Coordinates of C-alpha atoms and ligand atoms in Angstrom, one line a residue:
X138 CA -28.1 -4.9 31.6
X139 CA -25.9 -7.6 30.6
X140 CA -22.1 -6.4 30.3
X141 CA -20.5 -9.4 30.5
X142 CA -17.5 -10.0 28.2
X143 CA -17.3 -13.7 26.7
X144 CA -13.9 -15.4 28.6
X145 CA -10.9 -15.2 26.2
X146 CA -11.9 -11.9 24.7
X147 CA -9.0 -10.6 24.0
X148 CA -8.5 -7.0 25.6
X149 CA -6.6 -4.6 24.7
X150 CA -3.2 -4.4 26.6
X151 CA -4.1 -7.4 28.0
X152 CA -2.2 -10.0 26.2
X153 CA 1.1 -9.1 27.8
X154 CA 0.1 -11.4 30.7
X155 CA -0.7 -14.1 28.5
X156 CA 2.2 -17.0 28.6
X157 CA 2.5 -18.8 25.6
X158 CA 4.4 -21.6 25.2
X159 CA 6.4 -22.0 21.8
X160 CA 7.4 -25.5 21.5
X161 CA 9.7 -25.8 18.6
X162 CA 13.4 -27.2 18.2
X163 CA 14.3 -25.3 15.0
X164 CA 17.1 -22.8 17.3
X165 CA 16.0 -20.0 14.1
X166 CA 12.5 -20.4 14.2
X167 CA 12.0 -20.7 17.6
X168 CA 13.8 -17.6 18.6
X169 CA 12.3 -15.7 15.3
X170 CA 8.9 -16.9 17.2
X171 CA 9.8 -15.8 20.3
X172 CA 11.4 -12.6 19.8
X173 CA 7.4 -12.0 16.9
X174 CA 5.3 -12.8 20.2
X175 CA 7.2 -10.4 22.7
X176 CA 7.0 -7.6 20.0
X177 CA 3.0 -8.7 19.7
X178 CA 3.1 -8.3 23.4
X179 CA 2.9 -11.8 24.6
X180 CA 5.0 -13.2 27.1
X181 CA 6.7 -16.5 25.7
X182 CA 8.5 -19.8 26.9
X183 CA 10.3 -21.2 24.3
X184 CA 11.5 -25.6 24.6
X185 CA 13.0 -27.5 22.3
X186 CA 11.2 -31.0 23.2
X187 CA 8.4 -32.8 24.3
X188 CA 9.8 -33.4 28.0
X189 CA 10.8 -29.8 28.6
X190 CA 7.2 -28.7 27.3
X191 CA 5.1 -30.6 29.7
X192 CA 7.5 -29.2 32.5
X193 CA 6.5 -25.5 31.1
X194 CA 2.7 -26.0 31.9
X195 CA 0.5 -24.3 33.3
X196 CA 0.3 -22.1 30.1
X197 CA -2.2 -19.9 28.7
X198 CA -1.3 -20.8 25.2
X199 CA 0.9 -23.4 23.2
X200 CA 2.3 -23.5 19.5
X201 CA 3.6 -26.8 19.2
X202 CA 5.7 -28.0 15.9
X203 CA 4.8 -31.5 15.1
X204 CA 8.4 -32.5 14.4
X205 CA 10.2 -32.9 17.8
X206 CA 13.2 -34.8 18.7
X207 CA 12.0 -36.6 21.9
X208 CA 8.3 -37.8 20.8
X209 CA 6.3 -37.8 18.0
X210 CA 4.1 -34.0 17.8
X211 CA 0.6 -36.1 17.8
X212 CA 1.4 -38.4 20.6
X213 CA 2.5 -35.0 22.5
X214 CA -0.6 -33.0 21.4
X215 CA -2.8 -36.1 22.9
X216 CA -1.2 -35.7 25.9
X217 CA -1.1 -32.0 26.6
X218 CA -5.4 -32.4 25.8
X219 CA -5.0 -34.7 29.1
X220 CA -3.1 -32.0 31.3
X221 CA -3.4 -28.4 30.0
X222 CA -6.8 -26.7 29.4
X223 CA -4.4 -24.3 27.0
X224 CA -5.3 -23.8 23.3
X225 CA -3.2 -25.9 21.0
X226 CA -2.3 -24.7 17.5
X227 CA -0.1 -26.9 15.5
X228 CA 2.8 -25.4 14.0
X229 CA 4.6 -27.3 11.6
X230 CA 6.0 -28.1 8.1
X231 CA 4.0 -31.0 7.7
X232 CA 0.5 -29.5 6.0
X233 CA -0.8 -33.1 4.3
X234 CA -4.7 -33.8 4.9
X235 CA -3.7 -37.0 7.1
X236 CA -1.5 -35.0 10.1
X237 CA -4.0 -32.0 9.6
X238 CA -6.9 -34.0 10.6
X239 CA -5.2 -36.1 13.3
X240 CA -4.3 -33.0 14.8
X241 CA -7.5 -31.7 15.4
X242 CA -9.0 -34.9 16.2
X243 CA -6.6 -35.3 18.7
X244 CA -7.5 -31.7 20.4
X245 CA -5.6 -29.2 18.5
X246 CA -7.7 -25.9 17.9
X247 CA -5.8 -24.6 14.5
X248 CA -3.3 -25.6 12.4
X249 CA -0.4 -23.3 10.9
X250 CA 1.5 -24.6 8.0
X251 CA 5.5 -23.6 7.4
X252 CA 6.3 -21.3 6.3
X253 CA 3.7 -18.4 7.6
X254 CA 3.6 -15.1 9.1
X255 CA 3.3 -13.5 12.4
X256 CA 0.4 -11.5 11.6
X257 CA -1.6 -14.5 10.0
X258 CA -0.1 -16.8 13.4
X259 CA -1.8 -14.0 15.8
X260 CA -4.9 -13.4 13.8
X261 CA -5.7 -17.3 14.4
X262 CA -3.7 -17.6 18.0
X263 CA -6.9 -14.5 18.3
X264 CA -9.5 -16.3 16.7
X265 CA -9.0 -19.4 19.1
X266 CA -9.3 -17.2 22.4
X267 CA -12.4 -16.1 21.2
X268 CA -13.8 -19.3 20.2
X269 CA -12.8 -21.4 23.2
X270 CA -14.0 -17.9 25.3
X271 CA -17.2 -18.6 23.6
X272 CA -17.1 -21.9 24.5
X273 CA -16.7 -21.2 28.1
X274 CA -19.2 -18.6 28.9
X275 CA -21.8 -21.0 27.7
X276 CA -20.6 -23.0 31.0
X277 CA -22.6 -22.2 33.8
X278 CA -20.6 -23.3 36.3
X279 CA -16.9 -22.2 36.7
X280 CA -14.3 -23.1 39.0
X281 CA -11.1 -22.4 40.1
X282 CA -9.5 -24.6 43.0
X283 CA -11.6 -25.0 45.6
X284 CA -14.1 -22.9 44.3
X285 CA -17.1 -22.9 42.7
X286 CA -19.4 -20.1 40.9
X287 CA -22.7 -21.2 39.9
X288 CA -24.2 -18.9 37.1
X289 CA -27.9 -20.0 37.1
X290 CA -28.3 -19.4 40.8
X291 CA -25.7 -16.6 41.2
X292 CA -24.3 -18.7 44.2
X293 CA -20.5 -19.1 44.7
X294 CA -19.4 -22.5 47.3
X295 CA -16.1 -23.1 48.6
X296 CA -16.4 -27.1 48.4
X297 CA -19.8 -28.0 49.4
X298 CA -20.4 -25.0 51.7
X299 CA -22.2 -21.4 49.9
X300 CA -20.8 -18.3 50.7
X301 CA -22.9 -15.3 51.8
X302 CA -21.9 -12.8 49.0
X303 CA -23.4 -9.3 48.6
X304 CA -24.4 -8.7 44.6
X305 CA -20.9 -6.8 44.1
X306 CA -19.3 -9.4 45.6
X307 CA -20.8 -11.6 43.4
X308 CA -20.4 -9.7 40.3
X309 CA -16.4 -9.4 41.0
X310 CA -15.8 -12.7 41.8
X311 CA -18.0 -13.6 39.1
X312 CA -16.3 -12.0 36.7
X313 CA -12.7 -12.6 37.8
X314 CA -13.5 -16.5 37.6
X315 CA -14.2 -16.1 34.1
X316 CA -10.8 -15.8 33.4
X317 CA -8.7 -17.0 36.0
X318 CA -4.8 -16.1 36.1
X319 CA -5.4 -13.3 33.9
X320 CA -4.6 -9.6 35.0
X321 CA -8.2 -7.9 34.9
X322 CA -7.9 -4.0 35.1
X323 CA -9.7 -1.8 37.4
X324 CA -11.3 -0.4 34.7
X325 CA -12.9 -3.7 33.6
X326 CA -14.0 -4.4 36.5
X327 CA -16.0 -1.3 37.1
X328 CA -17.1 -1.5 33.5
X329 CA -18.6 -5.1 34.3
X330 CA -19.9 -4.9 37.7
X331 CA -20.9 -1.2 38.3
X332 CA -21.9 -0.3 34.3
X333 CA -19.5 1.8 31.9
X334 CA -21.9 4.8 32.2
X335 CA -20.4 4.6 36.2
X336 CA -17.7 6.7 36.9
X337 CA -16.1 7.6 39.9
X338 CA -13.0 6.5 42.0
X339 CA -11.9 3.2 41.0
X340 CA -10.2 2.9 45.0
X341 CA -14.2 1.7 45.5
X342 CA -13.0 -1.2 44.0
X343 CA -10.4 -2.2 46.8
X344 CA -12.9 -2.2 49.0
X345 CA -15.3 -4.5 48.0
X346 CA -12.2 -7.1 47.1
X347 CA -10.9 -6.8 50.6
X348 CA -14.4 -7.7 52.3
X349 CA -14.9 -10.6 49.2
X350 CA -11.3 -11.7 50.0
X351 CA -12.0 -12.3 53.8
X352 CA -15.4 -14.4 53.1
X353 CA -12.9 -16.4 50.4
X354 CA -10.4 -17.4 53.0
X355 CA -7.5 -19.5 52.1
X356 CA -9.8 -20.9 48.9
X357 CA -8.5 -18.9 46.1
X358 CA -6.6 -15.5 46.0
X359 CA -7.5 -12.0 44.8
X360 CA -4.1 -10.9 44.0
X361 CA -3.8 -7.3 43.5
X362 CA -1.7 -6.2 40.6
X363 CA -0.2 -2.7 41.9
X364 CA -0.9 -0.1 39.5
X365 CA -3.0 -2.7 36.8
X366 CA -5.9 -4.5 38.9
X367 CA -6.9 -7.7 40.0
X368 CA -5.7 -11.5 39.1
X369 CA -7.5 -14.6 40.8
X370 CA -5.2 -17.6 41.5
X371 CA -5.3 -20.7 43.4
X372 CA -3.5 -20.5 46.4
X373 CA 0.5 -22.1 46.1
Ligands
CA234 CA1 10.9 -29.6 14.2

């Protein structure tokens, strides 16, 4: 049976791990933005230019406001499609047809006119994730760092050389890669590699990471989140 859950999906509890970068040099909006997000759960970073955005990367998420002292929104949209795999959605007061389309030509995934509300803002920050989620789970091959996971032949290589996985191993690190960075609970990954009709200790878990983590080496990291689960990261 196929339990796999599309990359992006948004779980509950889960989007408390997710960055998101408000860039925004309105002092009242910005902090009426950041203070919405933390209340929605979110964790965000808020700049006030161009310069200090691109310094904020890696992100999970940005709203960007097309009107920005330091460069133009466009040219800075452009840009951030060229460094940050991160969906974009364009915050601004400027709503004509012209800026709307560049926007999204340029990379952006939405658009949000001034003034709006939070709830309409996180319905279509949620609507992105699962798009672009849906996007990459069509993707057969995945990588993070060094690694690669190779969907059609269930293999997993650490630059050019395949690792000797068991299926469990597989299926974890399978399933981590899908959404690198991200916290994944215990509970997800028993769901999605042992079946939700499974139940039993989770500590199972632990051990299965530890014997995938010593075949991964120094390639990527299994970082254990104490009391939550697992997060996969490239090494520092
Ligand atoms: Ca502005």
């Amino acid at each position: 049976m196929d339990r796999r859950v599309p990359v992006g999906h948004v779980r509950p509890g889960q989007n408390w791990a997710m960055r998101v970068l408000v860039v925004e040099d309105d002092k009242a909006i910005a902090s009426a933005l950041h203070r919405a997000l933390e209340r929605e759960g979110y964790s965000p970073v808020t700049v006030g230019t161009a310069a200090d955005a691109l310094n904020a990367l890696p992100v999970d998420f940005i709203l960007l406001d097309l009107g920005l002292p330091d460069r133009d929104g466009l040219e800075l949209v452009a840009r951030l499609r060229e460094v940050s795999p991160a969906p974009v959605i364009i915050v601004t007061a400027r709503g004509t047809e012209v800026d709307r389309v560049a926007g999204l030509d340029l990379g952006a995934d939405d658009y949000v006119v001034k003034p709006f509300g939070v709830r309409e803002l996180v319905a279509r920050m949620n609507a992105v994730l699962r798009r672009v989620g849906g996007r990459d789970a069509d993707a057969s091959d995945q990588r993070v760092g060094a690694l690669e996971v190779d969907r059609r032949t269930r293999s997993v290589r650490v630059e050019l050389t395949e690792l000797s996985l068991t299926p469990k191993e597989y299926a974890i690190i399978e399933f981590l890669a899908r959404d690198p960075g991200s916290v994944i609970t215990r509970q997800e990954l028993l769901d999605a590699v042992w079946g939700s009709d499974w139940y039993g200790s989770t500590k199972m878990i632990d051990v299965h990471v530890a014997a995938l983590r010593k075949k991964l080496g120094d390639a990527v990291v299994v970082e254990t989140v104490r009391g939550v689960g697992f997060r996969l990261v490239e090494p520092r």
